[in-house]
Coordinates of C-alpha atoms and ligand atoms in Angstrom, one line a residue:
X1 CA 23.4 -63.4 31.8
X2 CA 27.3 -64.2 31.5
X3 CA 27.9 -67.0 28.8
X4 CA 31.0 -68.7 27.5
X5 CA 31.1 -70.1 24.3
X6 CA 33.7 -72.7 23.8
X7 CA 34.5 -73.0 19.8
X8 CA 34.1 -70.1 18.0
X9 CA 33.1 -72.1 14.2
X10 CA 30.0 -71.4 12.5
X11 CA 27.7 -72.7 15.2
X12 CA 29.6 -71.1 18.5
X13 CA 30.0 -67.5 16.5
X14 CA 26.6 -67.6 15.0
X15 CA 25.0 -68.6 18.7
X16 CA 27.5 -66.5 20.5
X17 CA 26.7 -63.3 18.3
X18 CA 22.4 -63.5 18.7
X19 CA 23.0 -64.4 22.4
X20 CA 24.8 -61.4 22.7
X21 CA 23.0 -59.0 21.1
X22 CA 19.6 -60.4 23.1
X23 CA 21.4 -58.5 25.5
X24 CA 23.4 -61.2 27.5
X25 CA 27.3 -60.9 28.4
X26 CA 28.8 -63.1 26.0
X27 CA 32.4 -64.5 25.7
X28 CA 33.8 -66.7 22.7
X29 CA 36.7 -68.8 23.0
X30 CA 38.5 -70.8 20.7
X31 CA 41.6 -72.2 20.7
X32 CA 43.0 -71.2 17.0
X33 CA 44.5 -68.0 17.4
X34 CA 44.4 -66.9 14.1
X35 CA 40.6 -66.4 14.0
X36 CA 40.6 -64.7 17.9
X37 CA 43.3 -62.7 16.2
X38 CA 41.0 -62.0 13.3
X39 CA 38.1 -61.5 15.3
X40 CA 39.4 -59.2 17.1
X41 CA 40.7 -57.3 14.5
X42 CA 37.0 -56.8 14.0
X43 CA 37.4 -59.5 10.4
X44 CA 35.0 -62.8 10.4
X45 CA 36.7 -65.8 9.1
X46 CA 33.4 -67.3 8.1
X47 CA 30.9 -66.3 5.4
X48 CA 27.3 -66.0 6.7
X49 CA 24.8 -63.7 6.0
X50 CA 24.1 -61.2 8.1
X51 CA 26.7 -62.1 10.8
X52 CA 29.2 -59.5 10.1
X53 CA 27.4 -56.1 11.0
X54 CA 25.8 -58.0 14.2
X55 CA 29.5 -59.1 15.6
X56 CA 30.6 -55.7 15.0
X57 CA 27.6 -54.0 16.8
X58 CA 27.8 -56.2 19.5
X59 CA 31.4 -55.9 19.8
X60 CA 31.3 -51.8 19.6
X61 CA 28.7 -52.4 22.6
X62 CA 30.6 -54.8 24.6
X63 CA 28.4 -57.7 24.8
X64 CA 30.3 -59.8 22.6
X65 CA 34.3 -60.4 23.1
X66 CA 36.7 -62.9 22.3
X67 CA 39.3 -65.2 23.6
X68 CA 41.9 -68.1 23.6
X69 CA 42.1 -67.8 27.2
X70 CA 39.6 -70.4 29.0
X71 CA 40.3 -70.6 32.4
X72 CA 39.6 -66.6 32.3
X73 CA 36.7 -66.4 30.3
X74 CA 35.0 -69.5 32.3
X75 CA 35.5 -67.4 35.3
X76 CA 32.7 -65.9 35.8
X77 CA 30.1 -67.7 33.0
X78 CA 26.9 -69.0 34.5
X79 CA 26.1 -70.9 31.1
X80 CA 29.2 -72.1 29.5
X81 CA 28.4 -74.0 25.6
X82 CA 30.5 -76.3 23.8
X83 CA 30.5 -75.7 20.2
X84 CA 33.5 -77.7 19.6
X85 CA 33.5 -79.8 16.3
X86 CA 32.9 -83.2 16.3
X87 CA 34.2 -84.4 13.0
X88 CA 34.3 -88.2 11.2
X89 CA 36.3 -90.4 13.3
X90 CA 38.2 -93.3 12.0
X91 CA 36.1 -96.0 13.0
X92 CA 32.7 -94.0 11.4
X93 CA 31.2 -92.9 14.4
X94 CA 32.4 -89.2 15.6
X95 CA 35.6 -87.5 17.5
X96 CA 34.7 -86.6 20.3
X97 CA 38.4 -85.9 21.2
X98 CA 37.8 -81.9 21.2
X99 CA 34.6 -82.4 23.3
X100 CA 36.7 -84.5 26.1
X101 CA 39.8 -81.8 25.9
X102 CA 37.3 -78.8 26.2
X103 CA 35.4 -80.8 29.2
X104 CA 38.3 -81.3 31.1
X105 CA 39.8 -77.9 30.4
X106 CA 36.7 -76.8 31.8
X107 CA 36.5 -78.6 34.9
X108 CA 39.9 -78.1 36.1
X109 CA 39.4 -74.0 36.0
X110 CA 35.5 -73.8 37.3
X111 CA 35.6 -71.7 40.1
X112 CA 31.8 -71.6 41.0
X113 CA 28.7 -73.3 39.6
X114 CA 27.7 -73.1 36.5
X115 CA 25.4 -75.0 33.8
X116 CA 27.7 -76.9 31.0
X117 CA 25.3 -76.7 27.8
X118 CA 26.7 -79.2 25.1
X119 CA 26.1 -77.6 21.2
X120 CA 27.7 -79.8 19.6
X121 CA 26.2 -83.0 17.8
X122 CA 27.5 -85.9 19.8
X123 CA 26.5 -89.7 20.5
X124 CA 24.0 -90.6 22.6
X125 CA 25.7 -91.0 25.6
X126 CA 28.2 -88.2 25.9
X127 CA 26.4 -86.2 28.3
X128 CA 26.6 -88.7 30.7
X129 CA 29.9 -89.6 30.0
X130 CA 31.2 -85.9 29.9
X131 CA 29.6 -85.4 33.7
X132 CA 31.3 -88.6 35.0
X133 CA 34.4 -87.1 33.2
X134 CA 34.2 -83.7 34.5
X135 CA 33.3 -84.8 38.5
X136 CA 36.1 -86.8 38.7
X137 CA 38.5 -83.6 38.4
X138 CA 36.1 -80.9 40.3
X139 CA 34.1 -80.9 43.2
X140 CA 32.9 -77.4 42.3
X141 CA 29.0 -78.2 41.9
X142 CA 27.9 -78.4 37.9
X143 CA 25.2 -79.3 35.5
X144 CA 25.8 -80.9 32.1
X145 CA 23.1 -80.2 29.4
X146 CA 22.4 -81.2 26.0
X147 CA 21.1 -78.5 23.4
X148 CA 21.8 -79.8 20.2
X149 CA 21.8 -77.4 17.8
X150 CA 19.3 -77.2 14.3
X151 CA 20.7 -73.9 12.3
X152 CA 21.6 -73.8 8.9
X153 CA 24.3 -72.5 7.3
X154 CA 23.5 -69.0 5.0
X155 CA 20.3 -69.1 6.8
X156 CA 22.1 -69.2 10.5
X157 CA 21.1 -66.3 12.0
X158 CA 17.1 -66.4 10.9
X159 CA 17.6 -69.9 12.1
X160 CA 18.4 -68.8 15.7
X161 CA 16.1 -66.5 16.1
X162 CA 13.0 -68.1 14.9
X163 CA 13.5 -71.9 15.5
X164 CA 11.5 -74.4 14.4
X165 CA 11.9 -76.0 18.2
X166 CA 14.9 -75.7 20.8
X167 CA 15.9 -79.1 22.2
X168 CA 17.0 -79.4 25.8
X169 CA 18.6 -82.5 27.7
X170 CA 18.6 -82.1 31.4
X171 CA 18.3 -84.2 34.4
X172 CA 17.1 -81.5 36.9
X173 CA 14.1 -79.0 36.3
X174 CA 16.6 -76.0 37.8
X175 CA 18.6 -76.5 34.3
X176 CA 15.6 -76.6 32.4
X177 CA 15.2 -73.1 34.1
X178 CA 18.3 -71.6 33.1
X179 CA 18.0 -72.9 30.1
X180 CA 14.4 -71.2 29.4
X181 CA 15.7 -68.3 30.7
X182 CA 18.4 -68.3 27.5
X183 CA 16.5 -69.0 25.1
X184 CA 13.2 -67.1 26.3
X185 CA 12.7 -63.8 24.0
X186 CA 12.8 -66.2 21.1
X187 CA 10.5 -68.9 21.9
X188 CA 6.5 -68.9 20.8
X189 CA 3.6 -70.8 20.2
X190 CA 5.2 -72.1 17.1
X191 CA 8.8 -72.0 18.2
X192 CA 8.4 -74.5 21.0
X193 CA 11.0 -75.2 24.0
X194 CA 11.3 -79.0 24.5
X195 CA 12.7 -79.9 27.5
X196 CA 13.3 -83.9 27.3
X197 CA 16.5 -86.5 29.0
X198 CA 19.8 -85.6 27.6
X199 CA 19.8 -89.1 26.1
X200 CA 16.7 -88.5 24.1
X201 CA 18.1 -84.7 23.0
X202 CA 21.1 -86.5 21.7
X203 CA 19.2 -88.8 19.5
X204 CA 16.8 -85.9 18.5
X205 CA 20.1 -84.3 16.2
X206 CA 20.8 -87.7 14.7
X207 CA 17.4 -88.8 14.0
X208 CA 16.6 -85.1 12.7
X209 CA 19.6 -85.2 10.4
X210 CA 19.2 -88.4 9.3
X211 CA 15.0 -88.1 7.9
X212 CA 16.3 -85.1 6.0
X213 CA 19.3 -87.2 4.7
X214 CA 16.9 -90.3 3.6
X215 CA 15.0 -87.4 2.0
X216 CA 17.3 -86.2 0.0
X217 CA 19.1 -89.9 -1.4
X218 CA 15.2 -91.0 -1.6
X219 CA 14.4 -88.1 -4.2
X220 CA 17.9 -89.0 -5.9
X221 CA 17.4 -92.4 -6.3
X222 CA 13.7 -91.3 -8.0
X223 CA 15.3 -89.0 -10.2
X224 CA 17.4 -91.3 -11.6
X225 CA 14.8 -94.0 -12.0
X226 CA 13.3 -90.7 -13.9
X227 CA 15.9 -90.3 -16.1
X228 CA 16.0 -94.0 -17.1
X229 CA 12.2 -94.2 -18.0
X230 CA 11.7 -91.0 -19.8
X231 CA 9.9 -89.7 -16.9
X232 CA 10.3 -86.2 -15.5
X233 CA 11.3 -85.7 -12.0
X234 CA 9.4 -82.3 -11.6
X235 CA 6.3 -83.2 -12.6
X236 CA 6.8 -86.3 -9.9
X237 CA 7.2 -83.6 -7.7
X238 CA 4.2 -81.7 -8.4
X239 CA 2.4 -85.0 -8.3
X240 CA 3.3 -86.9 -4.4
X241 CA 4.1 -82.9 -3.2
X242 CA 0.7 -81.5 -3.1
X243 CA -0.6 -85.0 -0.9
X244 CA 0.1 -83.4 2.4
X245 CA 1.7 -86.7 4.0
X246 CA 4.3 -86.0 1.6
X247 CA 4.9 -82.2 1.0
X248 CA 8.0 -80.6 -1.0
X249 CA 10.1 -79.6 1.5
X250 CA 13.8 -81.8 1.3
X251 CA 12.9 -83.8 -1.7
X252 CA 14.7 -81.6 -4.6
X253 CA 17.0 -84.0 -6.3
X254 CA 20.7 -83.0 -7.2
X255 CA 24.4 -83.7 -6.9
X256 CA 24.6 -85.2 -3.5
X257 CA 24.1 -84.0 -0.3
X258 CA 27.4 -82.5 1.7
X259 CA 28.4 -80.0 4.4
X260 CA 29.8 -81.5 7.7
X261 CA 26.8 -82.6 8.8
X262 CA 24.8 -84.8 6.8
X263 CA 27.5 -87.2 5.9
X264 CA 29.1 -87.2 9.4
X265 CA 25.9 -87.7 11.2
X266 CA 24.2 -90.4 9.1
X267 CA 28.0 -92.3 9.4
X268 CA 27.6 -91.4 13.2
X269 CA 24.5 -93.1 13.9
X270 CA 25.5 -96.4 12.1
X271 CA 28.2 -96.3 14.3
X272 CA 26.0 -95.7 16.9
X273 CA 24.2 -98.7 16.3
X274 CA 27.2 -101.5 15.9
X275 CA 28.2 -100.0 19.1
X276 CA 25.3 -101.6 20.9
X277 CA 24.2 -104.9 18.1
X278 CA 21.2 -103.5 16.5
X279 CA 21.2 -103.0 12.7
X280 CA 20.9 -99.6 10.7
X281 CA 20.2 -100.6 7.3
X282 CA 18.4 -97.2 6.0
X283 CA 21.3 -95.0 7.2
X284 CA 23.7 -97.4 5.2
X285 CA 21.9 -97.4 2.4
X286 CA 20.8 -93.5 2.7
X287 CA 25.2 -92.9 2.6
X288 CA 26.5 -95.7 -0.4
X289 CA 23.4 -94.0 -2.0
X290 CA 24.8 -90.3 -1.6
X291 CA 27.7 -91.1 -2.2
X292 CA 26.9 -92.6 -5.8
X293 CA 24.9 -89.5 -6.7
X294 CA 28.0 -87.4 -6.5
X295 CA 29.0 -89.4 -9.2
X296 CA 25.9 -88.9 -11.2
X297 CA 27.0 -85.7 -12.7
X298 CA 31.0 -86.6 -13.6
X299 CA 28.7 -89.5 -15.6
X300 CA 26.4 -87.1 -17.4
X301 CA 29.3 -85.1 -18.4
X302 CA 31.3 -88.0 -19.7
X303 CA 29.1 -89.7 -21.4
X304 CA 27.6 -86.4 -23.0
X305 CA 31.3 -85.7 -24.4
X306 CA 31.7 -90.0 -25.9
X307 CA 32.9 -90.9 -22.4
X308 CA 36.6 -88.6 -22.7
X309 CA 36.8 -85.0 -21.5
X310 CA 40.9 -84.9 -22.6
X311 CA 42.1 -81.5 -23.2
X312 CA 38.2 -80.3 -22.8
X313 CA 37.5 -77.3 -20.9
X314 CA 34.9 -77.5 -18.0
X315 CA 33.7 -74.7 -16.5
X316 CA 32.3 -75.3 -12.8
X317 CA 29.9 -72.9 -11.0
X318 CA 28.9 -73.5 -7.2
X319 CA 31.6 -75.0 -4.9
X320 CA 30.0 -74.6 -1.6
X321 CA 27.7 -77.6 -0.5
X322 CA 25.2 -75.0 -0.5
X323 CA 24.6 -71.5 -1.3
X324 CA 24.8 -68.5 0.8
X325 CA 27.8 -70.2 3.0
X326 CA 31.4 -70.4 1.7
X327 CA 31.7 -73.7 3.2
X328 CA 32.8 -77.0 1.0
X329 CA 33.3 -79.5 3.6
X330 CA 32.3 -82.9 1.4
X331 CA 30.8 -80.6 -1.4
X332 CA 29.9 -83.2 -4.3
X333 CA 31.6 -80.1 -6.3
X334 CA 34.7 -81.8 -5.0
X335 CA 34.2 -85.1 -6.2
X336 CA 33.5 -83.4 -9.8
X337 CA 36.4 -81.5 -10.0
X338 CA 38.6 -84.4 -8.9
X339 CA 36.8 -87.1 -11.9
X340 CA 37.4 -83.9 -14.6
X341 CA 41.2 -84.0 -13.7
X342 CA 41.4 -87.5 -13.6
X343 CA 39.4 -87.7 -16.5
X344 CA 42.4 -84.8 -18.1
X345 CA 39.9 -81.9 -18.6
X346 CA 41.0 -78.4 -17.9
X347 CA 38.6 -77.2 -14.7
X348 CA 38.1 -73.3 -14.0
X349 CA 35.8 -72.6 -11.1
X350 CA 33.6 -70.1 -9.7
X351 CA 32.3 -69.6 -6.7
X352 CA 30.5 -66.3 -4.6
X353 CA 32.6 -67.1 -1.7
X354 CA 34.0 -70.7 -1.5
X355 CA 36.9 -70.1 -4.0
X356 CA 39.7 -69.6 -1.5
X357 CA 39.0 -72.5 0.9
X358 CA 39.0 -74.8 -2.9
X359 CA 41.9 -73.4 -3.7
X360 CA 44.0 -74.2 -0.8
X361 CA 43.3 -77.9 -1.3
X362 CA 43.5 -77.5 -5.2
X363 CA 46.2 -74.6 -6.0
X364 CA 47.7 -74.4 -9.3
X365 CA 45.6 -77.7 -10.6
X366 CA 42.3 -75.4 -11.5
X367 CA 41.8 -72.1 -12.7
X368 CA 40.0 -69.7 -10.4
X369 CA 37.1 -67.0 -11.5
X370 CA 35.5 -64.1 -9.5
X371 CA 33.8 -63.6 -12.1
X372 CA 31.2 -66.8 -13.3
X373 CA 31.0 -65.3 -16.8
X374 CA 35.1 -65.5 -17.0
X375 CA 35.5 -68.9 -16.1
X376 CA 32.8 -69.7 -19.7
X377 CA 35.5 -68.2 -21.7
X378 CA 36.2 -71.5 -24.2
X379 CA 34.3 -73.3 -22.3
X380 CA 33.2 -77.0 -24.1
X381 CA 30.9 -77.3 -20.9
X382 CA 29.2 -75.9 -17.8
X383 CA 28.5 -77.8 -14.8
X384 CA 26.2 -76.0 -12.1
X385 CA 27.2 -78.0 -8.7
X386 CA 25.6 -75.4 -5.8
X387 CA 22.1 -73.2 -6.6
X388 CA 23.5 -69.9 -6.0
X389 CA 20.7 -67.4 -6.6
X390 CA 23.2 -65.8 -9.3
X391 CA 23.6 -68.7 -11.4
X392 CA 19.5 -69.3 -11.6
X393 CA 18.8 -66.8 -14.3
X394 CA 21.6 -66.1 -16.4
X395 CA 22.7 -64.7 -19.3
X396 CA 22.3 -67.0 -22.1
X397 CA 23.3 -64.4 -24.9
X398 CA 26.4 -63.6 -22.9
X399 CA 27.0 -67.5 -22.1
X400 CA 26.8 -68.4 -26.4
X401 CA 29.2 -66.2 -27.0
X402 CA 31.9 -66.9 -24.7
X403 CA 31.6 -71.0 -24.6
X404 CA 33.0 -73.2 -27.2
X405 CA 30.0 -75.8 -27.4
X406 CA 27.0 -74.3 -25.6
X407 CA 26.3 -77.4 -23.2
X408 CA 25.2 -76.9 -19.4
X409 CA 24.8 -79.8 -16.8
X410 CA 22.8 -78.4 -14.0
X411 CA 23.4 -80.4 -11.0
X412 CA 21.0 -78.9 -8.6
X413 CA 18.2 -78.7 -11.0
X414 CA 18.0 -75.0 -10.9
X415 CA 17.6 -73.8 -14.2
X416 CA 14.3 -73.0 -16.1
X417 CA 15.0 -75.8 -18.6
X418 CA 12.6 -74.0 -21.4
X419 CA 14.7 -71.3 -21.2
X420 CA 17.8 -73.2 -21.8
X421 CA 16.5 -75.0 -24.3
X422 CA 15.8 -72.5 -26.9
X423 CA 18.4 -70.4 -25.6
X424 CA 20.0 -73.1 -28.3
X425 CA 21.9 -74.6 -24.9
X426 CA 22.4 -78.5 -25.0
X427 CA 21.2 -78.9 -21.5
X428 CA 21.2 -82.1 -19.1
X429 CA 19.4 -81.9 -15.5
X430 CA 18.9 -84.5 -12.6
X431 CA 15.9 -86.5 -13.5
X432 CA 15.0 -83.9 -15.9
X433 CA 15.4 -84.4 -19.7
X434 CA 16.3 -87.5 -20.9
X435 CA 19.0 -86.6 -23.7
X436 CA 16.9 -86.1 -26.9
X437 CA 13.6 -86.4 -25.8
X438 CA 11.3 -83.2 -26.2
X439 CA 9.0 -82.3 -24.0
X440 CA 6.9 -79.6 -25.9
X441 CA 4.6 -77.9 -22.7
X442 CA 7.9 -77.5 -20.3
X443 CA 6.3 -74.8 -18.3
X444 CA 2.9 -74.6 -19.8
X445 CA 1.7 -78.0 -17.6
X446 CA -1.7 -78.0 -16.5
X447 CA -1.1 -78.0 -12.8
X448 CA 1.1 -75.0 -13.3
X449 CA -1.4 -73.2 -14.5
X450 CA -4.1 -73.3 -12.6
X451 CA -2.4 -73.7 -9.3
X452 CA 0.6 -71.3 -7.6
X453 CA 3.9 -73.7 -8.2
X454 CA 5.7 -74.6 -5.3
X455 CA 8.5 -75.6 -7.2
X456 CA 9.3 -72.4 -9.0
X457 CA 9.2 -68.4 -8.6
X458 CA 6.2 -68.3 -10.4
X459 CA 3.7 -67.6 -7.9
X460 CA 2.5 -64.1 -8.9
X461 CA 2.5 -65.0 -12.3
X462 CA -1.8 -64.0 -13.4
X463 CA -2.0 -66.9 -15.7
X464 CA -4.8 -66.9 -18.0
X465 CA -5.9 -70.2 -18.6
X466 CA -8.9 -69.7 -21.2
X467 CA -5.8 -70.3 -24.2
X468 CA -4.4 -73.4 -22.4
X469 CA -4.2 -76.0 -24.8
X470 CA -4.8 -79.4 -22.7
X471 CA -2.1 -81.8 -24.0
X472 CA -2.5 -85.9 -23.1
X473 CA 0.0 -87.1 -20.8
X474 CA 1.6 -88.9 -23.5
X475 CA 2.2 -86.1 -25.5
X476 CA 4.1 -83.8 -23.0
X477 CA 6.8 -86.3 -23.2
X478 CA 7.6 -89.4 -25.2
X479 CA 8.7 -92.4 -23.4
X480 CA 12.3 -93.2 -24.0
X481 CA 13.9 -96.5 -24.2
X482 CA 16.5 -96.5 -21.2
Ligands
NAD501 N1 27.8 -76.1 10.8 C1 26.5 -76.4 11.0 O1 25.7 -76.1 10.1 C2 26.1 -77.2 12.2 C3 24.7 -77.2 12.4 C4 24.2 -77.9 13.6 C5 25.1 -78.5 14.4 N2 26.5 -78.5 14.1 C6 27.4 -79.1 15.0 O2 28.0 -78.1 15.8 C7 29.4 -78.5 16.1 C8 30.3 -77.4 15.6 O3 30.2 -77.3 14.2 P1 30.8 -76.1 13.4 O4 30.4 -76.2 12.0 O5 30.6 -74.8 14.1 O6 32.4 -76.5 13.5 P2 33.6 -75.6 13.1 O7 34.6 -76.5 12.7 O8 33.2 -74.5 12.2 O9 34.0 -74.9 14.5 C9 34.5 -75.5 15.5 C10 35.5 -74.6 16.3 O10 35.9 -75.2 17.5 C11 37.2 -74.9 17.7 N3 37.8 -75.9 18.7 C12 38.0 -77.2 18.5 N4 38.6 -77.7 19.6 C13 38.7 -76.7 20.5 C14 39.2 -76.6 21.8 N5 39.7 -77.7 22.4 N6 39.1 -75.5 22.5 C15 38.6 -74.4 21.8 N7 38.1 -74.4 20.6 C16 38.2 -75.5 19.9 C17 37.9 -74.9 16.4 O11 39.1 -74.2 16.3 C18 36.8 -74.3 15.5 O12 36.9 -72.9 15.4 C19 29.6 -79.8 15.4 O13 29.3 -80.8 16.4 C20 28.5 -79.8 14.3 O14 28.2 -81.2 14.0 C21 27.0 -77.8 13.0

């Protein structure tokens, strides 16, 4: 099948790339030249796992091309996507400016019919609004759909291929079909194709984005509440994760949620919903809530250090929202950064991949280190803002010598705390130890024990129980006064 792909970001590549090498005729388009350019060139301006060798094999076969020429690429396409951004607008709810331009651009060059599949996350109401749009410049028979999309960053391309669900929004079974016939060598009985009214596949994005959201600012809010009674926010875990209303998935506590989704999404739909009267308290709350846990951690850090960090030096590992992407669009690890030099502490920061895009909004106000270890040297601190698989397990020996005061504020929960601990590191977690409490049986917690842990790595660990010694509740860890 010939596709166009309209926006070539992290969701138009990713998409483009895996339709293309399922064998279809795929053509991206964007309109900054710089990336075609670099594309081209055979170089991907994005960090993602996995995506590099298949855009080069796909380009070396032909499947896969790029453009900033729309009115050619369009030509021919059968299925043409939007995969436009739709970024914050100023009134809250999102810009659907680029959506408009690209709609436009598209009906004034169709030259035969052709299905319109919109990617991108938009309102409820866009896909309507987008075919009144577009028929009122061609009379060139088309089809708008909705297929929002549900990938993840560093997990993108695993994502694509085996989805949880695919979404469609159509108003005639014949786009339905086209649409099957897309995304058919990937579906299965557990990776269900759900055709549905555009209106209702528009809401599906926001509503999706939004539970996991709630999830994540729930679990926050607990955390703290942990950390203000002495309780322990992974043994809560443990203890609503195994009741299988509940689960574990999404409810990890940590420094904030960010990327450009959650926070322009959950905005989006309250938006939404002053648009038309009706009230969205949870989303509100789910957002002033987020956004206070990105304070949480400057907090911890200033009040570890008497409430100044003048003249301290703060090392900061993770600047990407997330591991395995280079991508730091409302990273809390922004928000950090910008308290420290407010706050006067001298910040050097390390990150696998996000380094350069921090340093063109930062330049000479931080120090910048490849190399984690490098950015310890003199360090009075360590903050851990994104769970990169390399900063889980370090080296503690290496990390004593090189830091002036061995303290570590882990942001995304992702150390073994035991470890830390008589590593001889100060160390302060989300929800996790209340500063100078001890909690003896860290790891050795009955549940861990006897059942595969969920939570951690440990699940081929043969524990033999028969030496356990059963503590009391009340022993593992003293209550503290808040
Ligand atoms: N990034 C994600 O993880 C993710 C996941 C699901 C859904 N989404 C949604 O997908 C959409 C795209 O997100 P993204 O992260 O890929 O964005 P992005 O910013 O990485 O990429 C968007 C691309 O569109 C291009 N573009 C903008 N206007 C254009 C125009 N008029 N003509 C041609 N190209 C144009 C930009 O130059 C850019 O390269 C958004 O609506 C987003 O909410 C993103």
């Amino acid at each position: 099948m010939k596709i166009a792909i309209v926006g070539t970001g992290y969701v138009g590549l990713v998409t483009g790339t895996c339709l293309a090498d399922l064998g279809n005729e795929v053509i991206c388009i964007d309109k900054d030249r710089g990336k075609i350019a670099l594309l081209n060139a055979g170089r991907i301006p994005i960090y993602e796992p996995g995506l590099p060798e298949m855009v080069i094999k796909n380009t070396c076969s032909r499947n896969l091309t790029f453009t900033d020429d729309l009115p050619t690429a369009i030509a021919d396409a059968e299925v043409i996507f939007i995969a436009v951004g739709t970024p914050q607008g100023k009134s809250g709810g999102a810009d659907l400016s680029g959506v408009w331009a690209v709609g436009r651009q598209i009906a004034e060059n169709l030259k035969g019919p052709a299905t319109i599949v919109i990617k991108s996350t938009v309102p409820v109401g866009t896909n309507a609004e987008l075919s009144r749009q577009m028929a009122e410049i061609t009379d060139v028979p088309f089809d708008v759909a909705s297929n929002p999309e549900f990938l993840k960053e560093g997990a993108a391309i695993e994502d694509f291929y085996k989805p949880d669900r695919v979404v469609v929004g159509a108003r005639r079974p014949e786009v339905v079909a086209t649409l099957l016939r897309v995304y058919k060598p990937i579906l299965g009985a557990d990776r269900p194709f759900l055709a549905m009214l555009p209106e209702s596949a528009e809401m599906t994005k926001y509503v999706a984005n939004c539970l996991l959201a709630t999830k994540i600012s729930f679990i926050n809010e607990m955390a703290n509440l942990c950390t203000g009674y002495g309780a322990h926010i992974d043994d809560v875990r443990r203890g609503i994760g195994y009741d299988r209303r509940i689960g574990f998935q999404f409810l990890a506590p940590g420094a904030g949620y960010g990327g450009s989704c959650f926070p322009k999404d959950v905005r989006a739909l309250i938006h939404m919903a002053k648009m038309v009267g009706l009230p969205c308290q949870m989303m509100e709350v789910v957002d002033s809530v987020n956004e206070s846990q990105k304070d949480v951690l400057p907090r911890l850090i200033l009040n570890h250090f008497g409430g100044s960090v003048r003249g301290l030096r703060i090392a900061v590992w993770g600047l990407a929202f997330k591991p395995e992407t280079d991508d730091v669009r409302e990273s809390p690890a922004l928000v950090l950064i910008e308290e420290l030099l407010q706050a006067g502490a001298l910040v050097r920061v390390s990150d696998p991949q996000a380094l350069e895009h921090v340093r063109a909004i930062y330049g000479d106000r931080l120090d910048y280190c490849e190399d984690p270890y490098s950015a310890l040297e003199m360090a009075d601190a360590v903050a851990i803002v994104t769970d990169w698989k390399q900063y889980q397990s370090p080296d503690f020996a290496v990390m004593s010598d090189l830091m002036n005061h061995r303290v570590i504020f882990d942001g995304r929960n992702c150390l073994d705390e035991a470890k830390v601990l008589s590593s001889g590191f100060q160390y302060q977690g989300i929800g996790r130890l209340t500063p100078g409490s001890s909690r003896p049986h860290t790891r050795a917690n009955v549940l861990e024990l006897v059942t595969p842990d969920p939570l951690s790595e440990s699940f081929d660990l043969a524990w033999d129980i028969s030496d356990v010694e059963v503590l009391a509740p009340v022993e593992w860890l003293p209550l503290q006064k808040a």
